[in-house]
Amino acid sequence: MPHYLFTFPRLDYRFRLVVIGYGLVLLLWMSLEDTHTEPVVVLGVALSLLVSLRTLLRRLGGQEVSIRQLLLILAFSGGLVGVGASISTALLMFFKNAWHAHLFLDFPPGIMLAILERAPAWGLAGVLIGIGIGLSWLAAR
């Protein structure tokens, strides 16, 4: 494998705009009477992705890494995004239950536990997606 280098981009105002947009979507979702799991899973994955991406770019922004290091970083970050997605989805469900404070919960504890049980599978999926993104970038390059 040739020795290519990858430079991580730095955080800038565009990332903040994405976070603000995410916050607005989250507030809209919190205000709705919705018991479907699909929107909250998408919001949980997006939250995990944003937190992981911010942490990664804050620490490595502007630094060069080899392709091998990039693939390892993407695999590890993908795993963290997957596990974090499970945790953040369950937390979003909990906060929506607390926000609405109904007699009958929008998301019963069984559903929240089922989401948490999927953390290992989502972590493995994140690792594979991270490696796939790295290899796709390398192939396109």
mmCIF file with all atom_site columns, C-alpha atoms in Angstrom:
data_model
loop_
_atom_site.group_PDB
_atom_site.id
_atom_site.type_symbol
_atom_site.label_atom_id
_atom_site.label_alt_id
_atom_site.label_comp_id
_atom_site.label_asym_id
_atom_site.label_entity_id
_atom_site.label_seq_id
_atom_site.pdbx_PDB_ins_code
_atom_site.Cartn_x
_atom_site.Cartn_y
_atom_site.Cartn_z
_atom_site.occupancy
_atom_site.B_iso_or_equiv
_atom_site.pdbx_formal_charge
_atom_site.auth_seq_id
_atom_site.auth_comp_id
_atom_site.auth_asym_id
_atom_site.auth_atom_id
_atom_site.pdbx_PDB_model_num
ATOM 1   C CA . MET A 1 1   ? 0.000   0.000  0.000  1.00 0.00 ? 1   MET A CA 1
ATOM 2   C CA . PRO A 1 2   ? 1.489   3.379  -0.954 1.00 0.00 ? 2   PRO A CA 1
ATOM 3   C CA . HIS A 1 3   ? 2.161   5.742  1.920  1.00 0.00 ? 3   HIS A CA 1
ATOM 4   C CA . TYR A 1 4   ? -0.544  8.389  1.512  1.00 0.00 ? 4   TYR A CA 1
ATOM 5   C CA . LEU A 1 5   ? -1.336  10.960 4.115  1.00 0.00 ? 5   LEU A CA 1
ATOM 6   C CA . PHE A 1 6   ? -4.741  12.221 5.168  1.00 0.00 ? 6   PHE A CA 1
ATOM 7   C CA . THR A 1 7   ? -5.202  15.612 6.822  1.00 0.00 ? 7   THR A CA 1
ATOM 8   C CA . PHE A 1 8   ? -8.162  15.935 9.167  1.00 0.00 ? 8   PHE A CA 1
ATOM 9   C CA . PRO A 1 9   ? -10.187 19.101 8.591  1.00 0.00 ? 9   PRO A CA 1
ATOM 10  C CA . ARG A 1 10  ? -10.502 21.682 11.349 1.00 0.00 ? 10  ARG A CA 1
ATOM 11  C CA . LEU A 1 11  ? -13.746 22.604 13.061 1.00 0.00 ? 11  LEU A CA 1
ATOM 12  C CA . ASP A 1 12  ? -15.344 25.748 11.656 1.00 0.00 ? 12  ASP A CA 1
ATOM 13  C CA . TYR A 1 13  ? -18.634 27.633 11.641 1.00 0.00 ? 13  TYR A CA 1
ATOM 14  C CA . ARG A 1 14  ? -20.328 25.059 9.373  1.00 0.00 ? 14  ARG A CA 1
ATOM 15  C CA . PHE A 1 15  ? -20.196 22.440 12.115 1.00 0.00 ? 15  PHE A CA 1
ATOM 16  C CA . ARG A 1 16  ? -21.880 24.865 14.515 1.00 0.00 ? 16  ARG A CA 1
ATOM 17  C CA . LEU A 1 17  ? -24.630 25.495 11.978 1.00 0.00 ? 17  LEU A CA 1
ATOM 18  C CA . VAL A 1 18  ? -25.221 21.742 11.674 1.00 0.00 ? 18  VAL A CA 1
ATOM 19  C CA . VAL A 1 19  ? -25.421 21.447 15.474 1.00 0.00 ? 19  VAL A CA 1
ATOM 20  C CA . ILE A 1 20  ? -27.900 24.329 15.641 1.00 0.00 ? 20  ILE A CA 1
ATOM 21  C CA . GLY A 1 21  ? -29.998 22.680 12.924 1.00 0.00 ? 21  GLY A CA 1
ATOM 22  C CA . TYR A 1 22  ? -29.901 19.393 14.825 1.00 0.00 ? 22  TYR A CA 1
ATOM 23  C CA . GLY A 1 23  ? -31.029 21.174 17.985 1.00 0.00 ? 23  GLY A CA 1
ATOM 24  C CA . LEU A 1 24  ? -33.994 22.703 16.180 1.00 0.00 ? 24  LEU A CA 1
ATOM 25  C CA . VAL A 1 25  ? -35.035 19.315 14.778 1.00 0.00 ? 25  VAL A CA 1
ATOM 26  C CA . LEU A 1 26  ? -34.651 17.798 18.252 1.00 0.00 ? 26  LEU A CA 1
ATOM 27  C CA . LEU A 1 27  ? -36.866 20.476 19.825 1.00 0.00 ? 27  LEU A CA 1
ATOM 28  C CA . LEU A 1 28  ? -39.501 19.921 17.137 1.00 0.00 ? 28  LEU A CA 1
ATOM 29  C CA . TRP A 1 29  ? -39.438 16.157 17.738 1.00 0.00 ? 29  TRP A CA 1
ATOM 30  C CA . MET A 1 30  ? -39.630 16.589 21.517 1.00 0.00 ? 30  MET A CA 1
ATOM 31  C CA . SER A 1 31  ? -42.783 18.689 21.186 1.00 0.00 ? 31  SER A CA 1
ATOM 32  C CA . LEU A 1 32  ? -44.627 16.155 19.000 1.00 0.00 ? 32  LEU A CA 1
ATOM 33  C CA . GLU A 1 33  ? -46.785 13.334 20.297 1.00 0.00 ? 33  GLU A CA 1
ATOM 34  C CA . ASP A 1 34  ? -44.883 10.553 18.568 1.00 0.00 ? 34  ASP A CA 1
ATOM 35  C CA . THR A 1 35  ? -44.309 7.006  19.777 1.00 0.00 ? 35  THR A CA 1
ATOM 36  C CA . HIS A 1 36  ? -42.498 5.669  16.700 1.00 0.00 ? 36  HIS A CA 1
ATOM 37  C CA . THR A 1 37  ? -38.983 4.403  17.266 1.00 0.00 ? 37  THR A CA 1
ATOM 38  C CA . GLU A 1 38  ? -37.549 5.281  13.839 1.00 0.00 ? 38  GLU A CA 1
ATOM 39  C CA . PRO A 1 39  ? -37.270 9.069  14.359 1.00 0.00 ? 39  PRO A CA 1
ATOM 40  C CA . VAL A 1 40  ? -35.691 8.727  17.790 1.00 0.00 ? 40  VAL A CA 1
ATOM 41  C CA . VAL A 1 41  ? -33.161 6.190  16.493 1.00 0.00 ? 41  VAL A CA 1
ATOM 42  C CA . VAL A 1 42  ? -32.178 8.552  13.671 1.00 0.00 ? 42  VAL A CA 1
ATOM 43  C CA . LEU A 1 43  ? -31.862 11.416 16.169 1.00 0.00 ? 43  LEU A CA 1
ATOM 44  C CA . GLY A 1 44  ? -29.810 9.212  18.515 1.00 0.00 ? 44  GLY A CA 1
ATOM 45  C CA . VAL A 1 45  ? -27.427 8.172  15.743 1.00 0.00 ? 45  VAL A CA 1
ATOM 46  C CA . ALA A 1 46  ? -27.082 11.797 14.634 1.00 0.00 ? 46  ALA A CA 1
ATOM 47  C CA . LEU A 1 47  ? -26.350 12.917 18.209 1.00 0.00 ? 47  LEU A CA 1
ATOM 48  C CA . SER A 1 48  ? -23.712 10.232 18.647 1.00 0.00 ? 48  SER A CA 1
ATOM 49  C CA . LEU A 1 49  ? -22.185 11.098 15.272 1.00 0.00 ? 49  LEU A CA 1
ATOM 50  C CA . LEU A 1 50  ? -22.054 14.819 16.064 1.00 0.00 ? 50  LEU A CA 1
ATOM 51  C CA . VAL A 1 51  ? -20.456 14.285 19.473 1.00 0.00 ? 51  VAL A CA 1
ATOM 52  C CA . SER A 1 52  ? -17.905 11.819 18.083 1.00 0.00 ? 52  SER A CA 1
ATOM 53  C CA . LEU A 1 53  ? -17.108 14.004 15.077 1.00 0.00 ? 53  LEU A CA 1
ATOM 54  C CA . ARG A 1 54  ? -16.612 17.077 17.257 1.00 0.00 ? 54  ARG A CA 1
ATOM 55  C CA . THR A 1 55  ? -14.310 15.181 19.592 1.00 0.00 ? 55  THR A CA 1
ATOM 56  C CA . LEU A 1 56  ? -12.328 13.706 16.713 1.00 0.00 ? 56  LEU A CA 1
ATOM 57  C CA . LEU A 1 57  ? -11.916 16.976 14.822 1.00 0.00 ? 57  LEU A CA 1
ATOM 58  C CA . ARG A 1 58  ? -11.125 18.914 17.985 1.00 0.00 ? 58  ARG A CA 1
ATOM 59  C CA . ARG A 1 59  ? -8.272  16.546 18.810 1.00 0.00 ? 59  ARG A CA 1
ATOM 60  C CA . LEU A 1 60  ? -6.992  15.753 15.305 1.00 0.00 ? 60  LEU A CA 1
ATOM 61  C CA . GLY A 1 61  ? -8.054  18.772 13.221 1.00 0.00 ? 61  GLY A CA 1
ATOM 62  C CA . GLY A 1 62  ? -5.205  19.873 10.962 1.00 0.00 ? 62  GLY A CA 1
ATOM 63  C CA . GLN A 1 63  ? -3.036  16.820 11.696 1.00 0.00 ? 63  GLN A CA 1
ATOM 64  C CA . GLU A 1 64  ? -1.796  14.391 9.080  1.00 0.00 ? 64  GLU A CA 1
ATOM 65  C CA . VAL A 1 65  ? -2.143  10.651 9.558  1.00 0.00 ? 65  VAL A CA 1
ATOM 66  C CA . SER A 1 66  ? -1.192  7.679  7.403  1.00 0.00 ? 66  SER A CA 1
ATOM 67  C CA . ILE A 1 67  ? -3.844  5.598  5.681  1.00 0.00 ? 67  ILE A CA 1
ATOM 68  C CA . ARG A 1 68  ? -3.333  2.770  8.154  1.00 0.00 ? 68  ARG A CA 1
ATOM 69  C CA . GLN A 1 69  ? -3.855  5.162  11.067 1.00 0.00 ? 69  GLN A CA 1
ATOM 70  C CA . LEU A 1 70  ? -6.890  6.638  9.322  1.00 0.00 ? 70  LEU A CA 1
ATOM 71  C CA . LEU A 1 71  ? -8.515  3.222  8.943  1.00 0.00 ? 71  LEU A CA 1
ATOM 72  C CA . LEU A 1 72  ? -7.893  2.443  12.619 1.00 0.00 ? 72  LEU A CA 1
ATOM 73  C CA . ILE A 1 73  ? -9.257  5.824  13.694 1.00 0.00 ? 73  ILE A CA 1
ATOM 74  C CA . LEU A 1 74  ? -12.357 5.392  11.524 1.00 0.00 ? 74  LEU A CA 1
ATOM 75  C CA . ALA A 1 75  ? -12.959 1.855  12.801 1.00 0.00 ? 75  ALA A CA 1
ATOM 76  C CA . PHE A 1 76  ? -12.621 2.920  16.433 1.00 0.00 ? 76  PHE A CA 1
ATOM 77  C CA . SER A 1 77  ? -14.708 6.054  15.918 1.00 0.00 ? 77  SER A CA 1
ATOM 78  C CA . GLY A 1 78  ? -17.376 4.054  14.105 1.00 0.00 ? 78  GLY A CA 1
ATOM 79  C CA . GLY A 1 79  ? -17.587 1.651  17.026 1.00 0.00 ? 79  GLY A CA 1
ATOM 80  C CA . LEU A 1 80  ? -17.973 4.545  19.439 1.00 0.00 ? 80  LEU A CA 1
ATOM 81  C CA . VAL A 1 81  ? -20.680 6.085  17.259 1.00 0.00 ? 81  VAL A CA 1
ATOM 82  C CA . GLY A 1 82  ? -22.557 2.762  17.199 1.00 0.00 ? 82  GLY A CA 1
ATOM 83  C CA . VAL A 1 83  ? -22.446 2.214  20.942 1.00 0.00 ? 83  VAL A CA 1
ATOM 84  C CA . GLY A 1 84  ? -23.111 5.898  21.565 1.00 0.00 ? 84  GLY A CA 1
ATOM 85  C CA . ALA A 1 85  ? -26.130 5.743  19.258 1.00 0.00 ? 85  ALA A CA 1
ATOM 86  C CA . SER A 1 86  ? -27.713 3.085  21.436 1.00 0.00 ? 86  SER A CA 1
ATOM 87  C CA . ILE A 1 87  ? -27.069 5.065  24.613 1.00 0.00 ? 87  ILE A CA 1
ATOM 88  C CA . SER A 1 88  ? -28.148 8.424  23.176 1.00 0.00 ? 88  SER A CA 1
ATOM 89  C CA . THR A 1 89  ? -31.313 6.897  21.690 1.00 0.00 ? 89  THR A CA 1
ATOM 90  C CA . ALA A 1 90  ? -32.304 5.472  25.070 1.00 0.00 ? 90  ALA A CA 1
ATOM 91  C CA . LEU A 1 91  ? -31.532 8.819  26.733 1.00 0.00 ? 91  LEU A CA 1
ATOM 92  C CA . LEU A 1 92  ? -33.628 10.714 24.189 1.00 0.00 ? 92  LEU A CA 1
ATOM 93  C CA . MET A 1 93  ? -36.506 8.296  24.841 1.00 0.00 ? 93  MET A CA 1
ATOM 94  C CA . PHE A 1 94  ? -36.128 8.857  28.577 1.00 0.00 ? 94  PHE A CA 1
ATOM 95  C CA . PHE A 1 95  ? -36.076 12.645 28.224 1.00 0.00 ? 95  PHE A CA 1
ATOM 96  C CA . LYS A 1 96  ? -39.137 12.619 25.978 1.00 0.00 ? 96  LYS A CA 1
ATOM 97  C CA . ASN A 1 97  ? -40.960 10.519 28.569 1.00 0.00 ? 97  ASN A CA 1
ATOM 98  C CA . ALA A 1 98  ? -39.947 12.995 31.272 1.00 0.00 ? 98  ALA A CA 1
ATOM 99  C CA . TRP A 1 99  ? -40.831 16.026 29.114 1.00 0.00 ? 99  TRP A CA 1
ATOM 100 C CA . HIS A 1 100 ? -44.339 14.798 28.330 1.00 0.00 ? 100 HIS A CA 1
ATOM 101 C CA . ALA A 1 101 ? -45.003 13.202 31.746 1.00 0.00 ? 101 ALA A CA 1
ATOM 102 C CA . HIS A 1 102 ? -47.984 11.112 30.639 1.00 0.00 ? 102 HIS A CA 1
ATOM 103 C CA . LEU A 1 103 ? -49.622 8.376  32.639 1.00 0.00 ? 103 LEU A CA 1
ATOM 104 C CA . PHE A 1 104 ? -48.778 6.055  29.740 1.00 0.00 ? 104 PHE A CA 1
ATOM 105 C CA . LEU A 1 105 ? -45.202 6.563  28.604 1.00 0.00 ? 105 LEU A CA 1
ATOM 106 C CA . ASP A 1 106 ? -44.356 7.364  24.988 1.00 0.00 ? 106 ASP A CA 1
ATOM 107 C CA . PHE A 1 107 ? -41.518 4.839  25.214 1.00 0.00 ? 107 PHE A CA 1
ATOM 108 C CA . PRO A 1 108 ? -41.955 2.096  27.857 1.00 0.00 ? 108 PRO A CA 1
ATOM 109 C CA . PRO A 1 109 ? -38.889 0.869  29.766 1.00 0.00 ? 109 PRO A CA 1
ATOM 110 C CA . GLY A 1 110 ? -38.913 -2.375 27.756 1.00 0.00 ? 110 GLY A CA 1
ATOM 111 C CA . ILE A 1 111 ? -38.295 -0.494 24.522 1.00 0.00 ? 111 ILE A CA 1
ATOM 112 C CA . MET A 1 112 ? -35.499 1.551  26.072 1.00 0.00 ? 112 MET A CA 1
ATOM 113 C CA . LEU A 1 113 ? -33.845 -1.619 27.388 1.00 0.00 ? 113 LEU A CA 1
ATOM 114 C CA . ALA A 1 114 ? -34.218 -3.277 23.983 1.00 0.00 ? 114 ALA A CA 1
ATOM 115 C CA . ILE A 1 115 ? -32.384 -0.334 22.411 1.00 0.00 ? 115 ILE A CA 1
ATOM 116 C CA . LEU A 1 116 ? -29.587 -0.653 24.988 1.00 0.00 ? 116 LEU A CA 1
ATOM 117 C CA . GLU A 1 117 ? -29.343 -4.394 24.311 1.00 0.00 ? 117 GLU A CA 1
ATOM 118 C CA . ARG A 1 118 ? -28.459 -3.557 20.721 1.00 0.00 ? 118 ARG A CA 1
ATOM 119 C CA . ALA A 1 119 ? -25.331 -1.593 21.701 1.00 0.00 ? 119 ALA A CA 1
ATOM 120 C CA . PRO A 1 120 ? -22.849 -4.387 20.833 1.00 0.00 ? 120 PRO A CA 1
ATOM 121 C CA . ALA A 1 121 ? -24.438 -5.017 17.431 1.00 0.00 ? 121 ALA A CA 1
ATOM 122 C CA . TRP A 1 122 ? -24.611 -1.297 16.668 1.00 0.00 ? 122 TRP A CA 1
ATOM 123 C CA . GLY A 1 123 ? -20.989 -0.930 17.776 1.00 0.00 ? 123 GLY A CA 1
ATOM 124 C CA . LEU A 1 124 ? -19.894 -3.692 15.391 1.00 0.00 ? 124 LEU A CA 1
ATOM 125 C CA . ALA A 1 125 ? -21.950 -2.114 12.614 1.00 0.00 ? 125 ALA A CA 1
ATOM 126 C CA . GLY A 1 126 ? -20.229 1.202  13.346 1.00 0.00 ? 126 GLY A CA 1
ATOM 127 C CA . VAL A 1 127 ? -16.793 -0.411 13.099 1.00 0.00 ? 127 VAL A CA 1
ATOM 128 C CA . LEU A 1 128 ? -17.683 -1.932 9.724  1.00 0.00 ? 128 LEU A CA 1
ATOM 129 C CA . ILE A 1 129 ? -19.167 1.336  8.452  1.00 0.00 ? 129 ILE A CA 1
ATOM 130 C CA . GLY A 1 130 ? -16.049 3.229  9.559  1.00 0.00 ? 130 GLY A CA 1
ATOM 131 C CA . ILE A 1 131 ? -13.787 0.789  7.729  1.00 0.00 ? 131 ILE A CA 1
ATOM 132 C CA . GLY A 1 132 ? -16.079 0.945  4.694  1.00 0.00 ? 132 GLY A CA 1
ATOM 133 C CA . ILE A 1 133 ? -15.897 4.745  4.606  1.00 0.00 ? 133 ILE A CA 1
ATOM 134 C CA . GLY A 1 134 ? -12.108 4.620  4.842  1.00 0.00 ? 134 GLY A CA 1
ATOM 135 C CA . LEU A 1 135 ? -11.745 2.037  2.106  1.00 0.00 ? 135 LEU A CA 1
ATOM 136 C CA . SER A 1 136 ? -14.226 3.871  -0.138 1.00 0.00 ? 136 SER A CA 1
ATOM 137 C CA . TRP A 1 137 ? -12.266 7.098  0.308  1.00 0.00 ? 137 TRP A CA 1
ATOM 138 C CA . LEU A 1 138 ? -9.046  5.265  -0.497 1.00 0.00 ? 138 LEU A CA 1
ATOM 139 C CA . ALA A 1 139 ? -10.550 3.646  -3.602 1.00 0.00 ? 139 ALA A CA 1
ATOM 140 C CA . ALA A 1 140 ? -11.922 6.967  -4.839 1.00 0.00 ? 140 ALA A CA 1
ATOM 141 C CA . ARG A 1 141 ? -8.563  8.591  -4.311 1.00 0.00 ? 141 ARG A CA 1
#
